[in-house]
Coordinates of N, CA, C and O in Angstrom, one line a residue:
X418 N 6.1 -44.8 79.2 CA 6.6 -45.3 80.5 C 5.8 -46.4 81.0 O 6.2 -47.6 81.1
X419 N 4.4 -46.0 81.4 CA 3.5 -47.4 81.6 C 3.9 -48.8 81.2 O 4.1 -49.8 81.8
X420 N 3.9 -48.3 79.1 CA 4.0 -49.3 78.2 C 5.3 -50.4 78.9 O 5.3 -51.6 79.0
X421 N 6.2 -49.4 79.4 CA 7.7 -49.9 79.4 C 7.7 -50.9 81.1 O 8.5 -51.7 81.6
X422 N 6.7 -50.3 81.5 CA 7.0 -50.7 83.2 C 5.7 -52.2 82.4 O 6.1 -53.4 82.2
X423 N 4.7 -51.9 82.3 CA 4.0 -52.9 82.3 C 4.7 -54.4 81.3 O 4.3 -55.5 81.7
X424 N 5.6 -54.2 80.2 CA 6.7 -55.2 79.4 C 7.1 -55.9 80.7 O 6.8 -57.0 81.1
X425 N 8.0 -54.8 81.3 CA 8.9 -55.4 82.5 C 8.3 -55.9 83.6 O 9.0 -56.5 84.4
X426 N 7.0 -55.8 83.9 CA 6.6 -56.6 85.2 C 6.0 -57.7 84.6 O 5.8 -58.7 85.4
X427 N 5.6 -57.9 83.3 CA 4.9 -59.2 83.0 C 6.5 -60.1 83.0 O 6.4 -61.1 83.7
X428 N 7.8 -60.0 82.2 CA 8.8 -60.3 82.0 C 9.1 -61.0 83.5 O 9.0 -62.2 83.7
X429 N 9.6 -60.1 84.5 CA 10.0 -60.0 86.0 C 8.9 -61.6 86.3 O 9.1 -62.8 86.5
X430 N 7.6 -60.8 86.2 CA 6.8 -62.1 86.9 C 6.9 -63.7 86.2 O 6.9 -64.7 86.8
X431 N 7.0 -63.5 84.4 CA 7.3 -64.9 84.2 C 8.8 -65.9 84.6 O 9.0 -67.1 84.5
X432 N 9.7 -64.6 85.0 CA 10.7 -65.5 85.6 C 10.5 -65.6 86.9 O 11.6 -66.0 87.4
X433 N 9.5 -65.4 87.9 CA 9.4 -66.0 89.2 C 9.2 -64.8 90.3 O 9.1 -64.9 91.5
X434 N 9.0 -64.2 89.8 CA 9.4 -62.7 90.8 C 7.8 -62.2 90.9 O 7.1 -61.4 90.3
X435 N 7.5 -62.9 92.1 CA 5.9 -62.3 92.5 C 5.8 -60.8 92.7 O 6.5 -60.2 93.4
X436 N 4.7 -60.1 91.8 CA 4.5 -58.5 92.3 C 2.8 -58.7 92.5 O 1.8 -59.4 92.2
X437 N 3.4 -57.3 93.6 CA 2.5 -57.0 94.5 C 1.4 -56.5 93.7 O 1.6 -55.7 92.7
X438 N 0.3 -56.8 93.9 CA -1.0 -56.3 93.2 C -1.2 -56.8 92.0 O -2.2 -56.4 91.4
X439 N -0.2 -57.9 91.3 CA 0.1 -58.8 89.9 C 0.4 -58.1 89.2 O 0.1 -58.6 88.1
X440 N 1.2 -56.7 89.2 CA 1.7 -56.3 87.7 C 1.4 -54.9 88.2 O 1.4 -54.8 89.4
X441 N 1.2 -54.0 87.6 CA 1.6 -52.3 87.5 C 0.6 -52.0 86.5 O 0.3 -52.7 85.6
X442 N 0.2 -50.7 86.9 CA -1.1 -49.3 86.2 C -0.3 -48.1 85.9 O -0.7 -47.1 85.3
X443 N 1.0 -48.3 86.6 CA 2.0 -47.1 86.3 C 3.3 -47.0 86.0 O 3.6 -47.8 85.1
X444 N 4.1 -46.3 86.4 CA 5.4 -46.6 85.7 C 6.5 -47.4 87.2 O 7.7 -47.4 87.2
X445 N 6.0 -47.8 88.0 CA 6.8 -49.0 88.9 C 6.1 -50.1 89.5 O 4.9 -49.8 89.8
X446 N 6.5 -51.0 89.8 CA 6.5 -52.1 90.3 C 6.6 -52.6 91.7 O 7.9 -52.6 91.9
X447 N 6.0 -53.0 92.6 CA 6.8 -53.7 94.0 C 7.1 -55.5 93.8 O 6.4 -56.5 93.7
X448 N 8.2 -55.2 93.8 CA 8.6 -56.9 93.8 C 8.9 -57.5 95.3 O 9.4 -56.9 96.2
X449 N 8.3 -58.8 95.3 CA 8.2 -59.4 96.8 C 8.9 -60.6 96.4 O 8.5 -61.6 95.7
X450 N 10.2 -60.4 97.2 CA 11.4 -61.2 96.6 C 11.2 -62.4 97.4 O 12.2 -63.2 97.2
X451 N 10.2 -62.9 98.5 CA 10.7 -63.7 99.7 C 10.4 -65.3 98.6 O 10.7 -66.4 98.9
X452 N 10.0 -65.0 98.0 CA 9.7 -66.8 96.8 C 11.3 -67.0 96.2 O 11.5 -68.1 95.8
X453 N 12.2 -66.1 96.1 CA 13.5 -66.0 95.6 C 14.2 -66.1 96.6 O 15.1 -66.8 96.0
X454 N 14.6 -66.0 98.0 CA 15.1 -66.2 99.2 C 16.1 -65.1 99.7 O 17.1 -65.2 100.4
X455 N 15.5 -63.6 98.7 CA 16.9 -63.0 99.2 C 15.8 -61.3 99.8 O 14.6 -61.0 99.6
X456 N 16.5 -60.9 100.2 CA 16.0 -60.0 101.0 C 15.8 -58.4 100.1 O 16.0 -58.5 98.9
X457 N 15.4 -57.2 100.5 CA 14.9 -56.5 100.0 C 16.8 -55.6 100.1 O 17.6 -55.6 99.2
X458 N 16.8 -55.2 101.3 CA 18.7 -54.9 101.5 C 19.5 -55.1 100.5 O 20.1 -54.3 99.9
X459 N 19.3 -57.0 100.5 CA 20.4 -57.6 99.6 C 20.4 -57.5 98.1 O 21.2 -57.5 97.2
X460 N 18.8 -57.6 98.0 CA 18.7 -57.5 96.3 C 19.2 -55.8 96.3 O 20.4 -55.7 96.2
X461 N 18.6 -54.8 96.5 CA 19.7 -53.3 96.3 C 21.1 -53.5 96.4 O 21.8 -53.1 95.5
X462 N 21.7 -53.9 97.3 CA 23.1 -53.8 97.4 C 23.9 -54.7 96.0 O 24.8 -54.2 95.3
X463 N 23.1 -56.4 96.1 CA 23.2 -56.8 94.6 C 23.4 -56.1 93.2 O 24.4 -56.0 92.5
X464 N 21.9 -55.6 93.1 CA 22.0 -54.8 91.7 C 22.5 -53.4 91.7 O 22.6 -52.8 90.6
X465 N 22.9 -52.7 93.1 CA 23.5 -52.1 92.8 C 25.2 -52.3 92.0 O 25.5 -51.8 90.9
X466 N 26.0 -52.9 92.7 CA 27.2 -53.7 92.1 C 27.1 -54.0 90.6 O 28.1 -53.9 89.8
X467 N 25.7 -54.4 90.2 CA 25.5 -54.9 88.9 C 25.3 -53.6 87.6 O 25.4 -53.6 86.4
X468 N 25.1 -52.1 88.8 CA 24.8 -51.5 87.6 C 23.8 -50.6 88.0 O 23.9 -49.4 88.2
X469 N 22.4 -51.6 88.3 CA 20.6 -51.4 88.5 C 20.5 -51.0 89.6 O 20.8 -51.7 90.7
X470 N 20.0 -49.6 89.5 CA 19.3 -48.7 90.6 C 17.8 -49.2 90.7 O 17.1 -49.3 89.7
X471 N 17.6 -49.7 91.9 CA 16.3 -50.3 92.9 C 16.0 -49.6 94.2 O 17.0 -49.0 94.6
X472 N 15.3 -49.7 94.7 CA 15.0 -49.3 95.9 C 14.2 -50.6 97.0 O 13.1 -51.1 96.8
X473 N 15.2 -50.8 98.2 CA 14.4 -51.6 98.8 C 13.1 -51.3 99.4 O 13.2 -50.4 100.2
X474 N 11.9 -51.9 99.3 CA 10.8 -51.4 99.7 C 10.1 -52.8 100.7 O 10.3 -53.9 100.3
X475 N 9.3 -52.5 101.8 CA 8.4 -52.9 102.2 C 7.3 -53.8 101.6 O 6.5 -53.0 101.0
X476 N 7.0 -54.9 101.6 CA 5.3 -55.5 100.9 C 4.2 -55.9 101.9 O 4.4 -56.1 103.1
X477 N 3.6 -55.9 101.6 CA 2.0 -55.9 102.8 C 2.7 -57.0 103.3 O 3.5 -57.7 102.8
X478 N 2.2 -56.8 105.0 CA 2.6 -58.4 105.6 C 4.0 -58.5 105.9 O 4.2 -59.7 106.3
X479 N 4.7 -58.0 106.0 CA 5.9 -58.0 105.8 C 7.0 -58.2 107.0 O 7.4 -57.4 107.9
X480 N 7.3 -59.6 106.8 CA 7.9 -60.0 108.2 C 9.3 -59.3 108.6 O 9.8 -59.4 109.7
X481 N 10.0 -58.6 107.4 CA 11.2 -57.8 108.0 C 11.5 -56.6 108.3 O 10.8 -55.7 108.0
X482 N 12.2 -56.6 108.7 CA 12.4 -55.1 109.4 C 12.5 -54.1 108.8 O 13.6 -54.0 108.3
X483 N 11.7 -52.9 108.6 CA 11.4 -51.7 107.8 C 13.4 -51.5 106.9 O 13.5 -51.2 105.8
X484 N 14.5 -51.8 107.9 CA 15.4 -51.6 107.6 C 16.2 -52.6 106.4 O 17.2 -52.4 105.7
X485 N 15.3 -53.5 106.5 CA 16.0 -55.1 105.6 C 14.9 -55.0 104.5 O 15.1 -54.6 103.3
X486 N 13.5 -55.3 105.1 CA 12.7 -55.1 104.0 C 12.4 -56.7 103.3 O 13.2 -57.6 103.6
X487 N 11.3 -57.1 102.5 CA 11.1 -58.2 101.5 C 10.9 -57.6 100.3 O 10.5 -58.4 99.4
X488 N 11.1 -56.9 100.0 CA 10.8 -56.3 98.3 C 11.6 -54.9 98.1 O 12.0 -54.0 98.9
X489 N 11.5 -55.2 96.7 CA 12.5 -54.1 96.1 C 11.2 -52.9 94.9 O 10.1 -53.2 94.7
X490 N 11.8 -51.8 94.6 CA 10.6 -51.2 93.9 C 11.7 -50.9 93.2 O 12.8 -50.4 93.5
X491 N 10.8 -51.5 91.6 CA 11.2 -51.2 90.3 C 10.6 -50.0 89.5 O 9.4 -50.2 89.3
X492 N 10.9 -49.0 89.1 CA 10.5 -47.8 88.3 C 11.0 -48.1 86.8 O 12.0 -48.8 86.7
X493 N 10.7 -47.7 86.0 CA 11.1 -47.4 84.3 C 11.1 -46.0 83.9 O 11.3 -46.0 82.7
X494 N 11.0 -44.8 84.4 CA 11.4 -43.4 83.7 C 12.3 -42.9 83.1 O 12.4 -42.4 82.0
X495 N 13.4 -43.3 84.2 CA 14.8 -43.3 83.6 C 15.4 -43.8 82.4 O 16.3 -43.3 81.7
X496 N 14.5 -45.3 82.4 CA 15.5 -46.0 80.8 C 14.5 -45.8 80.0 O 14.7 -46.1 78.9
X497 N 13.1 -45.1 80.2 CA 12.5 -44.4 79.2 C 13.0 -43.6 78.6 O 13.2 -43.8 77.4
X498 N 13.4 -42.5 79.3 CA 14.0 -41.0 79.1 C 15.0 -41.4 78.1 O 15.3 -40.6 77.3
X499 N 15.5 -42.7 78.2 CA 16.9 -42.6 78.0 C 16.3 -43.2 75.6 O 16.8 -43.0 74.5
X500 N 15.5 -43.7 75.9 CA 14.8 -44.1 74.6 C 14.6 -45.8 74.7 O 14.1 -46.4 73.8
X501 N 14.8 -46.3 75.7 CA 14.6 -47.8 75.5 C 13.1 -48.0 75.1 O 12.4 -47.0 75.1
X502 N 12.6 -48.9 74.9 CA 11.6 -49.4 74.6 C 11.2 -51.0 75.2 O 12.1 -51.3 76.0
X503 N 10.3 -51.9 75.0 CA 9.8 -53.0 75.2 C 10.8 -54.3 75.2 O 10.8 -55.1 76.1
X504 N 11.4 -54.4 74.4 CA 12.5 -55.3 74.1 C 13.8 -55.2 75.6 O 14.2 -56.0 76.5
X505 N 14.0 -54.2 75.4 CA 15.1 -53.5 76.7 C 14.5 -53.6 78.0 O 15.2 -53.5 79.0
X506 N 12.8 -53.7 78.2 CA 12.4 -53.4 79.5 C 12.7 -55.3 80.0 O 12.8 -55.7 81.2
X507 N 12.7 -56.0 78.8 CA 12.3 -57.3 78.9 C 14.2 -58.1 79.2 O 14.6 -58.7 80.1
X508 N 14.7 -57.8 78.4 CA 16.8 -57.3 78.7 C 17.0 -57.3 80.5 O 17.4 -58.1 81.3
X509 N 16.5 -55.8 80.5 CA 16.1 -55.5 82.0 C 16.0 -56.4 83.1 O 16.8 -56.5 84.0
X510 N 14.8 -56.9 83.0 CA 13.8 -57.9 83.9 C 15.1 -59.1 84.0 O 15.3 -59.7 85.0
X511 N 15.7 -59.2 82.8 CA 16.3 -60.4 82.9 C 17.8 -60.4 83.5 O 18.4 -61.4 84.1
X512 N 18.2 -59.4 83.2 CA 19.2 -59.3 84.4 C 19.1 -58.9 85.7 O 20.0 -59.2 86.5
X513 N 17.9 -58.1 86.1 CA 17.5 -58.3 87.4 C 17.3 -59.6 87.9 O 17.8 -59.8 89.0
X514 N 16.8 -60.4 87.5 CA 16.4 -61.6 88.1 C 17.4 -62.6 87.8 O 17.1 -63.7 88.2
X515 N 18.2 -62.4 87.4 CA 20.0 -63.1 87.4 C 20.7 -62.7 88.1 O 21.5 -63.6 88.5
X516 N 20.8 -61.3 88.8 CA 21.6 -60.9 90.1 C 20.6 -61.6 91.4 O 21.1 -62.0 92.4
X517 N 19.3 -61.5 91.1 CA 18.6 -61.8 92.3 C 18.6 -63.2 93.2 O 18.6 -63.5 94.4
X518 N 18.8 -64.2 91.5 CA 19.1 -65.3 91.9 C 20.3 -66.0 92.2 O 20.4 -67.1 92.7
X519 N 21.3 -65.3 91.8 CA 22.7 -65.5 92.5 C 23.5 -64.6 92.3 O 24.4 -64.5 91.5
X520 N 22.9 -63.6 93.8 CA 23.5 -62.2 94.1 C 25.1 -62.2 94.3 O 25.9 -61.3 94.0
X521 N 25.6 -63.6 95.1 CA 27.2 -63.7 95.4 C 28.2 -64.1 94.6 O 29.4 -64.2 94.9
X522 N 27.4 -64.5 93.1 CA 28.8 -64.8 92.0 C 28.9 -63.6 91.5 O 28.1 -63.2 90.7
X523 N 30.0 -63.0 92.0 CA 31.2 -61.9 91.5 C 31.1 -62.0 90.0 O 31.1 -60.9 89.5
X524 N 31.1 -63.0 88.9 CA 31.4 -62.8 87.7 C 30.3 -62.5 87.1 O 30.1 -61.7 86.2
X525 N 29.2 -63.5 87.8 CA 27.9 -63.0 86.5 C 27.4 -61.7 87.2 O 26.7 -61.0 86.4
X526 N 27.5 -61.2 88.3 CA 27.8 -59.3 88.4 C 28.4 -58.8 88.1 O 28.0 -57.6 88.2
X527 N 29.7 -58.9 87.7 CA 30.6 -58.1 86.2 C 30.0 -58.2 84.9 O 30.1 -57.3 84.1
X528 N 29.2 -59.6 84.5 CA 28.9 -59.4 83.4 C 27.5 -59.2 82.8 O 27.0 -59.3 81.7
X529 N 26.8 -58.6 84.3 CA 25.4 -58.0 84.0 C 25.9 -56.2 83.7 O 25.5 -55.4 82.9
X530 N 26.9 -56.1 84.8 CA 27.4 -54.5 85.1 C 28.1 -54.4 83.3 O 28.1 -53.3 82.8
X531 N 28.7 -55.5 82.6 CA 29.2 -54.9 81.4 C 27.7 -54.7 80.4 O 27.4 -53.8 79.6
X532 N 27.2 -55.6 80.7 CA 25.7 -55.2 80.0 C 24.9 -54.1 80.4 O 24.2 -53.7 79.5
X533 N 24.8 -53.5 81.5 CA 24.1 -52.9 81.8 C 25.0 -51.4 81.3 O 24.3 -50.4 80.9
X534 N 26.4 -51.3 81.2 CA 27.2 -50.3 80.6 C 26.5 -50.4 78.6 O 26.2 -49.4 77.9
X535 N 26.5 -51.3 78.4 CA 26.0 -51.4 77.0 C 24.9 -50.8 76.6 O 24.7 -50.2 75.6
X536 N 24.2 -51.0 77.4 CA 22.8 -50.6 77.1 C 22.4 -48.7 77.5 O 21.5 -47.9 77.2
X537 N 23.7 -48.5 78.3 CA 24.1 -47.3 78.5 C 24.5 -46.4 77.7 O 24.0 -45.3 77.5
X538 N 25.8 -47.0 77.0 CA 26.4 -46.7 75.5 C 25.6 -46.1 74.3 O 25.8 -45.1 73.6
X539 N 24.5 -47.3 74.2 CA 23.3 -47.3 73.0 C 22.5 -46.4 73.2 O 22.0 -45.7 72.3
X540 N 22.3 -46.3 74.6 CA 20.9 -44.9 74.9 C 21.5 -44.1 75.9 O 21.5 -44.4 77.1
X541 N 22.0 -43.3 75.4 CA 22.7 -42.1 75.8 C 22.0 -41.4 76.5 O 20.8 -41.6 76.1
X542 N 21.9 -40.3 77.8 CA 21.4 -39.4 77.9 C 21.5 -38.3 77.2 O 20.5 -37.8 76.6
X543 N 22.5 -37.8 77.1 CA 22.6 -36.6 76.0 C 22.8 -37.4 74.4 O 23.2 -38.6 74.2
X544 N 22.3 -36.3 73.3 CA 23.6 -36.8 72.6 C 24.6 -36.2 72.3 O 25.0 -35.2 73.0
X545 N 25.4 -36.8 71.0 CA 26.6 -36.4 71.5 C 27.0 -35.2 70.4 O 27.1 -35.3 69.2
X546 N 27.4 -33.6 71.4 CA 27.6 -32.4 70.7 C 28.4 -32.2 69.3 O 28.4 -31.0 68.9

């Protein structure tokens, strides 16, 4: 899990996406989206549409309203559990930060949400009886 969170925050941060404390010691991340121009709210509501469960979170300093928020908190257990690995955490990162940076085109959030179904497909929660 670590291994998988720490892939994806180095990944997250070389595409632009400042984290809080520079990177992760555990299995999540706080991203401080305000260098990207979109809000903590909008990035959840974004990658929700897309697929990607986030949680909007608070970052030190934080000029918005506990309700809007500047950052989003990234976890990895889940696409652990599921068998992903390093490669997928890095997949990940990169469709998050493709909804992030242009949360209102409808198509390239259909075709993160068809990728994010694929990756679903491949790493099954169960298998199959």
């Amino acid at each position: 899990v670590v291994k998988n969170a720490k892939a994806m925050a180095a990944r997250l941060s070389s595409k632009g996406v400042n984290l809080v404390s520079g990177g992760t010691d555990n299995h999540m991340m706080l991203c401080d989206l305000r260098s990207i121009g979109i809000t903590g709210k909008d990035a959840q509501l974004a990658l929700e549409k897309a697929g990607i469960t986030v949680n909007k979170n608070a970052v030190p300093f934080d000029p918005e309203k506990p309700t809007v928020t500047s950052g989003i908190r990234v976890g990895t257990p889940a696409v652990t559990t599921r068998g992903m690995k390093e490669p997928e955490m890095e997949l990940i990162a990169d469709l998050i930060v493709k909804v992030l940076k242009n949360p209102s085109i409808e198509e390239l959030t259909t075709g993160v949400r068809e990728e994010v179904r694929r990756l679903c497909r491949e790493f099954p929660i169960y298998e199959s009886l």
